């Protein structure tokens, strides 16, 4: 069995791990000044919203050139947001989003 | 302390600590929220395995990527880079760039996990992903402290195991796998991230941070590269939140 890309995986893991580990292992990260603590408290909503928006609105072509995307995903994520805000439960929103997307694509409306 | 800002540093056992029943209820919600993520991660793990097989990766190589790198976007990109004949140095540098956002996740989670032994935190770091961060930060905020059991569930049961099992199935079973986009699984990831972001919004500051994070993310993503957009949104959104006066306070 071919194994040479295992070494590439090791190198990729080696450059990914510090991003994950340094903040968790650095002493005093939980004793930062209150302004910095408040900043990191706001990272959660900011980065999750950025992940969602970029995933839905930015697509890459084969050459990794980004372009703006409008599609059924907007509706699906919007419905999920409304359901989560109304009921504070995520699973129902995710099921609704997947069903809407499946239905619209099956009907060739997207 | 301002009333709109809950304490960031957990105070396990303090007077405001939740009862075990309330913590258990939050864990149940985490497991329920994680079900959709398991479906999404499994679907794209299959596609990753399939794409790796098509690119000539052996099952051992595809699985090594999923265990050692454990970052979907970088793994998909690596397949393209390998197929495109990039040098390994180029692949490694691009991987570092794509995964830089994990620094923000670690920084946001650090106060909640500070009381864990260092080797445990080192292990926790390896399984920190977009999904694990989203589920665990929402859980920690609900209970007002860190919860290793909840973290391991979010990171291992919800993401690591499904992703690695699905990778192996994809690379071995190959072309018999149906396209997950046919079942709307591609929309679960952004819907879950958006839904979990909503759960973190408790005031005007979080709302502004989320909106600015999304707008900056899309703008930079379009102008440059999606990974850069996510990083920029995660960095600049909180600054916009910080300069926003909380509800009830004049600018």
Short mmCIF file of C-alpha atoms in Angstrom, two decimals:
data_model
loop_
_atom_site.label_atom_id
_atom_site.label_comp_id
_atom_site.label_asym_id
_atom_site.label_seq_id
_atom_site.Cartn_x
_atom_site.Cartn_y
_atom_site.Cartn_z
CA UNK A 1 0.00 0.00 0.00
CA UNK A 2 1.23 3.50 -0.89
CA UNK A 3 2.42 5.48 2.16
CA UNK A 4 4.40 8.52 1.00
CA UNK A 5 1.51 10.95 1.57
CA UNK A 6 1.45 9.90 5.23
CA UNK A 7 4.55 12.10 5.58
CA UNK A 8 2.70 14.99 3.97
CA UNK A 9 -0.18 14.41 6.42
CA UNK A 10 2.33 14.55 9.29
CA UNK A 11 3.72 17.86 8.05
CA UNK A 12 0.21 19.29 7.53
CA UNK A 13 -0.74 18.17 11.03
CA UNK A 14 2.46 19.71 12.41
CA UNK A 15 1.58 23.17 11.04
CA UNK A 16 -2.08 22.90 12.08
CA UNK A 17 -1.56 21.79 15.67
CA UNK A 18 0.14 24.99 16.96
CA UNK A 19 -2.83 27.10 15.86
CA UNK A 20 -5.06 24.88 17.97
CA UNK A 21 -2.76 24.29 20.92
CA UNK A 22 -0.92 27.55 21.61
CA UNK A 23 -3.91 29.42 23.07
CA UNK A 24 -5.01 26.39 25.09
CA UNK A 25 -1.54 25.73 26.50
CA UNK A 26 -0.28 29.28 27.03
CA UNK A 27 -0.25 30.08 30.76
CA UNK A 28 -2.45 32.97 31.80
CA UNK A 29 -4.81 32.94 28.83
CA UNK A 30 -7.70 32.91 31.32
CA UNK A 31 -6.24 35.84 33.26
CA UNK A 32 -6.12 38.34 30.40
CA UNK A 33 -7.25 41.95 30.96
CA UNK A 34 -11.03 42.29 30.94
CA UNK A 35 -10.99 44.06 27.55
CA UNK A 36 -9.15 41.11 25.99
CA UNK A 37 -11.48 38.63 27.69
CA UNK A 38 -14.46 40.50 26.30
CA UNK A 39 -12.83 40.43 22.84
CA UNK A 40 -12.42 36.66 22.93
CA UNK A 41 -15.97 36.28 24.27
CA UNK A 42 -17.18 37.99 21.09
CA UNK A 43 -15.06 35.76 18.85
CA UNK A 44 -17.68 32.99 19.08
CA UNK A 45 -20.62 34.78 17.44
CA UNK A 46 -18.33 36.61 14.99
CA UNK A 47 -16.44 33.61 13.67
CA UNK A 48 -19.49 31.33 13.52
CA UNK A 49 -21.43 33.98 11.59
CA UNK A 50 -18.44 34.42 9.25
CA UNK A 51 -18.21 30.65 8.70
CA UNK A 52 -21.92 30.44 7.85
CA UNK A 53 -21.99 33.50 5.61
CA UNK A 54 -18.83 32.59 3.70
CA UNK A 55 -19.98 28.99 3.23
CA UNK A 56 -23.32 30.10 1.78
CA UNK A 57 -22.30 33.17 -0.20
CA UNK A 58 -18.78 32.51 -1.50
CA UNK A 59 -18.02 29.65 -3.86
CA UNK A 60 -14.73 28.63 -5.44
CA UNK A 61 -14.25 27.45 -8.99
CA UNK A 62 -11.70 24.87 -10.09
CA UNK A 63 -8.91 27.48 -9.95
CA UNK A 64 -10.03 28.49 -6.43
CA UNK A 65 -11.28 31.87 -7.69
CA UNK A 66 -14.06 33.09 -5.38
CA UNK A 67 -17.41 34.37 -6.61
CA UNK A 68 -20.67 35.48 -5.02
CA UNK A 69 -23.35 32.80 -4.82
CA UNK A 70 -27.11 33.18 -4.49
CA UNK A 71 -29.14 30.00 -4.07
CA UNK A 72 -31.56 27.92 -2.07
CA UNK A 73 -28.94 27.70 0.69
CA UNK A 74 -29.88 31.27 1.70
CA UNK A 75 -33.49 30.25 2.24
CA UNK A 76 -32.53 27.04 4.04
CA UNK A 77 -30.15 28.79 6.46
CA UNK A 78 -32.68 31.61 6.98
CA UNK A 79 -35.42 29.14 7.92
CA UNK A 80 -33.02 27.37 10.27
CA UNK A 81 -32.15 30.69 11.92
CA UNK A 82 -35.83 31.56 12.45
CA UNK A 83 -36.58 28.14 13.93
CA UNK A 84 -33.55 28.26 16.22
CA UNK A 85 -34.41 31.79 17.40
CA UNK A 86 -38.03 30.79 18.05
CA UNK A 87 -37.48 27.39 19.68
CA UNK A 88 -33.83 27.55 20.87
CA UNK A 89 -33.23 24.06 19.48
CA UNK A 90 -30.88 23.41 16.57
CA UNK A 91 -31.87 19.97 15.31
CA UNK A 92 -35.32 20.99 14.01
CA UNK A 93 -33.74 23.88 12.13
CA UNK A 94 -31.12 21.63 10.55
CA UNK A 95 -33.73 19.08 9.46
CA UNK A 96 -35.88 21.85 7.96
CA UNK A 97 -32.87 23.31 6.13
CA UNK A 98 -31.91 19.93 4.65
CA UNK A 99 -35.52 19.18 3.63
CA UNK A 100 -35.98 22.55 1.92
CA UNK A 101 -32.72 22.15 0.02
CA UNK A 102 -33.52 18.58 -1.02
CA UNK A 103 -37.04 19.51 -2.15
CA UNK A 104 -36.01 22.59 -4.13
CA UNK A 105 -33.19 20.69 -5.84
CA UNK A 106 -35.45 17.71 -6.58
CA UNK A 107 -37.95 20.04 -8.23
CA UNK A 108 -35.14 21.76 -10.13
CA UNK A 109 -36.15 25.10 -8.68
CA UNK A 110 -32.64 26.00 -7.57
CA UNK B 1 -18.91 44.07 36.22
CA UNK B 2 -21.42 45.05 33.58
CA UNK B 3 -24.65 43.12 33.79
CA UNK B 4 -24.83 42.34 30.07
CA UNK B 5 -21.51 40.51 30.15
CA UNK B 6 -21.57 37.10 31.80
CA UNK B 7 -18.34 36.13 33.53
CA UNK B 8 -15.95 34.60 31.03
CA UNK B 9 -13.81 32.72 33.47
CA UNK B 10 -15.79 29.77 34.76
CA UNK B 11 -16.45 29.60 38.45
CA UNK B 12 -17.23 25.95 38.95
CA UNK B 13 -18.81 25.38 42.30
CA UNK B 14 -19.49 29.07 42.85
CA UNK B 15 -22.80 30.34 44.11
CA UNK B 16 -24.05 30.76 40.54
CA UNK B 17 -23.00 27.24 39.55
CA UNK B 18 -25.75 25.22 37.92
CA UNK B 19 -27.10 22.05 39.43
CA UNK B 20 -26.04 18.71 37.99
CA UNK B 21 -29.54 18.38 36.51
CA UNK B 22 -29.12 21.66 34.60
CA UNK B 23 -25.68 20.63 33.33
CA UNK B 24 -27.14 17.28 32.24
CA UNK B 25 -29.94 19.11 30.42
CA UNK B 26 -27.37 21.23 28.57
CA UNK B 27 -25.43 18.09 27.65
CA UNK B 28 -28.62 16.54 26.28
CA UNK B 29 -29.12 19.61 24.14
CA UNK B 30 -25.51 19.41 22.95
CA UNK B 31 -26.03 15.77 21.92
CA UNK B 32 -29.27 16.64 20.14
CA UNK B 33 -27.68 19.62 18.35
CA UNK B 34 -24.82 17.33 17.40
CA UNK B 35 -27.02 14.86 15.52
CA UNK B 36 -27.32 17.11 12.48
CA UNK B 37 -23.57 17.77 12.59
CA UNK B 38 -22.88 14.03 12.65
CA UNK B 39 -24.96 13.65 9.46
CA UNK B 40 -23.12 16.53 7.79
CA UNK B 41 -19.64 15.39 8.88
CA UNK B 42 -20.37 11.81 7.80
CA UNK B 43 -21.63 12.90 4.39
CA UNK B 44 -18.58 15.01 3.67
CA UNK B 45 -16.21 12.48 5.18
CA UNK B 46 -17.53 10.03 2.59
CA UNK B 47 -17.00 12.57 -0.18
CA UNK B 48 -13.50 13.29 1.10
CA UNK B 49 -12.65 9.58 1.08
CA UNK B 50 -14.07 9.25 -2.41
CA UNK B 51 -12.13 12.29 -3.68
CA UNK B 52 -8.94 11.02 -2.05
CA UNK B 53 -9.38 7.63 -3.71
CA UNK B 54 -9.95 9.30 -7.08
CA UNK B 55 -6.77 11.35 -6.56
CA UNK B 56 -4.78 8.18 -5.97
CA UNK B 57 -4.51 8.27 -2.17
CA UNK B 58 -4.29 4.85 -0.53
CA UNK B 59 -6.69 4.14 2.39
CA UNK B 60 -3.75 4.58 4.79
CA UNK B 61 -2.84 7.98 3.30
CA UNK B 62 -6.45 9.24 3.29
CA UNK B 63 -6.94 8.09 6.89
CA UNK B 64 -3.62 9.60 7.98
CA UNK B 65 -4.86 12.96 6.69
CA UNK B 66 -8.13 12.61 8.60
CA UNK B 67 -6.42 11.56 11.85
CA UNK B 68 -3.34 13.80 11.77
CA UNK B 69 -4.64 16.95 10.05
CA UNK B 70 -8.32 16.56 10.96
CA UNK B 71 -9.44 19.73 9.17
CA UNK B 72 -11.88 19.20 6.31
CA UNK B 73 -11.25 22.32 4.24
CA UNK B 74 -7.47 21.84 4.32
CA UNK B 75 -7.82 18.15 3.47
CA UNK B 76 -10.03 18.85 0.46
CA UNK B 77 -7.65 21.57 -0.66
CA UNK B 78 -4.68 19.20 -0.24
CA UNK B 79 -6.26 16.76 -2.68
CA UNK B 80 -6.46 19.52 -5.26
CA UNK B 81 -2.91 20.65 -4.55
CA UNK B 82 -1.52 17.12 -4.82
CA UNK B 83 -3.41 16.56 -8.08
CA UNK B 84 -2.20 19.94 -9.33
CA UNK B 85 1.40 18.99 -8.67
CA UNK B 86 2.08 21.58 -5.91
CA UNK B 87 5.29 21.16 -3.97
CA UNK B 88 4.88 19.77 -0.47
CA UNK B 89 6.19 23.05 0.92
CA UNK B 90 3.38 24.88 -0.88
CA UNK B 91 0.78 22.43 0.43
CA UNK B 92 2.08 22.76 3.99
CA UNK B 93 2.14 26.57 3.87
CA UNK B 94 -1.38 26.74 2.45
CA UNK B 95 -2.55 24.32 5.14
CA UNK B 96 -1.13 26.58 7.83
CA UNK B 97 -2.94 29.53 6.26
CA UNK B 98 -6.28 27.70 5.92
CA UNK B 99 -6.18 26.50 9.53
CA UNK B 100 -5.07 29.74 11.20
CA UNK B 101 -8.64 30.41 12.37
CA UNK B 102 -8.25 27.63 14.94
CA UNK B 103 -6.16 30.03 17.00
CA UNK B 104 -9.28 32.08 17.65
CA UNK B 105 -11.21 28.98 18.74
CA UNK B 106 -8.50 27.99 21.19
CA UNK B 107 -8.31 31.52 22.59
CA UNK B 108 -12.07 31.68 23.10
CA UNK B 109 -12.19 28.25 24.78
CA UNK B 110 -9.02 28.67 26.89
CA UNK B 111 -10.69 30.28 29.92
CA UNK B 112 -13.19 27.45 30.15
CA UNK B 113 -10.57 24.71 29.99
CA UNK B 114 -7.80 26.37 32.03
CA UNK B 115 -8.31 24.06 35.02
CA UNK B 116 -7.65 20.91 32.98
CA UNK B 117 -4.17 19.31 33.21
CA UNK B 118 -1.81 20.43 30.46
CA UNK B 119 -1.59 16.99 28.73
CA UNK B 120 -5.39 16.87 28.58
CA UNK B 121 -5.52 20.35 27.04
CA UNK B 122 -2.84 19.27 24.55
CA UNK B 123 -5.09 16.38 23.50
CA UNK B 124 -8.16 18.61 23.44
CA UNK B 125 -6.32 20.93 21.05
CA UNK B 126 -5.81 18.24 18.42
CA UNK B 127 -9.56 17.59 18.08
CA UNK B 128 -10.57 21.27 17.98
CA UNK B 129 -12.56 21.91 14.79
CA UNK B 130 -15.18 24.40 13.58
CA UNK B 131 -17.97 22.09 14.70
CA UNK B 132 -16.40 21.13 18.04
CA UNK B 133 -15.84 24.80 18.83
CA UNK B 134 -19.40 25.79 17.87
CA UNK B 135 -21.06 23.06 19.93
CA UNK B 136 -18.83 23.33 22.98
CA UNK B 137 -18.75 27.15 23.26
CA UNK B 138 -22.57 27.17 23.10
CA UNK B 139 -22.68 24.49 25.83
CA UNK B 140 -20.13 26.26 28.04
CA UNK B 141 -22.01 29.54 27.73
CA UNK B 142 -25.28 27.86 28.70
CA UNK B 143 -23.80 26.40 31.87
CA UNK B 144 -21.42 29.27 32.62
CA UNK B 145 -18.31 27.11 32.93
CA UNK B 146 -16.20 24.54 31.10
CA UNK B 147 -17.31 20.93 30.86
CA UNK B 148 -14.73 18.42 29.57
CA UNK B 149 -17.41 15.75 29.12
CA UNK B 150 -19.33 18.08 26.83
CA UNK B 151 -16.16 19.03 24.95
CA UNK B 152 -15.15 15.43 24.33
CA UNK B 153 -18.64 14.62 23.13
CA UNK B 154 -18.64 17.57 20.72
CA UNK B 155 -15.12 16.90 19.44
CA UNK B 156 -14.84 13.11 19.43
CA UNK B 157 -18.33 11.60 19.20
CA UNK B 158 -19.78 14.28 16.94
CA UNK B 159 -16.83 14.99 14.64
CA UNK B 160 -13.68 12.88 15.01
CA UNK B 161 -15.26 9.42 14.88
CA UNK B 162 -17.82 10.16 12.12
CA UNK B 163 -15.21 11.97 10.00
CA UNK B 164 -12.64 9.19 10.26
CA UNK B 165 -15.09 6.31 9.81
CA UNK B 166 -16.64 8.07 6.82
CA UNK B 167 -13.20 8.74 5.31
CA UNK B 168 -12.33 5.07 5.52
CA UNK B 169 -15.69 3.99 4.06
CA UNK B 170 -15.37 6.56 1.26
CA UNK B 171 -11.85 5.58 0.25
CA UNK B 172 -12.64 1.85 0.37
CA UNK B 173 -16.20 1.72 -1.01
CA UNK B 174 -15.59 4.42 -3.62
CA UNK B 175 -18.07 5.23 -6.38
CA UNK B 176 -21.09 3.54 -4.82
CA UNK B 177 -21.58 6.56 -2.52
CA UNK B 178 -24.49 8.89 -3.36
CA UNK B 179 -23.83 12.63 -3.63
CA UNK B 180 -24.58 14.17 -0.19
CA UNK B 181 -25.73 17.43 -1.79
CA UNK B 182 -28.68 15.45 -3.17
CA UNK B 183 -29.93 15.12 0.41
CA UNK B 184 -29.21 18.70 1.41
CA UNK B 185 -26.31 17.68 3.67
CA UNK B 186 -24.14 20.49 2.32
CA UNK B 187 -26.43 23.08 3.88
CA UNK B 188 -26.25 21.57 7.38
CA UNK B 189 -22.79 22.99 8.12
CA UNK B 190 -23.63 26.67 7.46
CA UNK B 191 -27.08 26.25 9.03
CA UNK B 192 -25.51 24.75 12.17
CA UNK B 193 -22.87 27.48 12.41
CA UNK B 194 -25.53 30.20 11.98
CA UNK B 195 -27.88 28.52 14.44
CA UNK B 196 -25.17 28.14 17.08
CA UNK B 197 -24.13 31.78 16.54
CA UNK B 198 -27.70 32.82 17.30
CA UNK B 199 -27.49 30.87 20.54
CA UNK B 200 -24.46 32.96 21.58
CA UNK B 201 -26.18 36.30 20.99
CA UNK B 202 -27.29 37.65 24.34
CA UNK B 203 -27.02 41.39 23.65
CA UNK B 204 -26.22 44.16 21.23
CA UNK B 205 -22.47 43.56 21.29
CA UNK B 206 -22.71 39.91 20.22
CA UNK B 207 -25.20 40.88 17.52
CA UNK B 208 -22.88 43.54 16.09
CA UNK B 209 -19.90 41.16 16.30
CA UNK B 210 -21.86 38.50 14.39
CA UNK B 211 -23.15 40.86 11.68
CA UNK B 212 -19.76 42.52 11.14
CA UNK B 213 -18.05 39.11 11.21
CA UNK B 214 -20.37 37.86 8.47
CA UNK B 215 -20.09 40.98 6.29
CA UNK B 216 -16.30 41.21 6.60
CA UNK B 217 -16.00 37.46 6.04
CA UNK B 218 -17.91 37.57 2.77
CA UNK B 219 -16.18 40.75 1.55
CA UNK B 220 -12.66 39.44 2.22
CA UNK B 221 -13.64 35.97 1.02
CA UNK B 222 -14.74 37.40 -2.32
CA UNK B 223 -11.77 39.72 -2.64
CA UNK B 224 -9.17 37.15 -1.69
CA UNK B 225 -9.93 33.68 -0.34
CA UNK B 226 -12.72 32.20 1.86
CA UNK B 227 -10.30 31.09 4.60
CA UNK B 228 -8.94 34.63 4.84
CA UNK B 229 -12.52 35.91 5.01
CA UNK B 230 -13.36 33.67 7.97
CA UNK B 231 -10.20 34.77 9.77
CA UNK B 232 -10.85 38.46 9.04
CA UNK B 233 -14.49 38.19 10.15
CA UNK B 234 -13.44 36.41 13.33
CA UNK B 235 -10.82 39.09 14.08
CA UNK B 236 -12.74 42.24 13.14
CA UNK B 237 -16.25 41.28 14.27
CA UNK B 238 -15.30 41.29 17.97
CA UNK B 239 -13.62 44.71 17.58
CA UNK B 240 -16.89 46.10 16.21
CA UNK B 241 -18.69 44.47 19.14
CA UNK B 242 -16.25 45.99 21.63
CA UNK B 243 -16.82 49.54 20.40
CA UNK B 244 -20.60 49.08 20.50
CA UNK B 245 -22.19 50.41 23.67
CA UNK B 246 -24.18 47.67 25.43
CA UNK B 247 -27.97 48.00 25.61
CA UNK B 248 -29.03 50.68 28.08
CA UNK B 249 -25.72 52.58 27.81
CA UNK B 250 -25.39 55.78 25.78
CA UNK B 251 -22.62 55.99 23.17
#
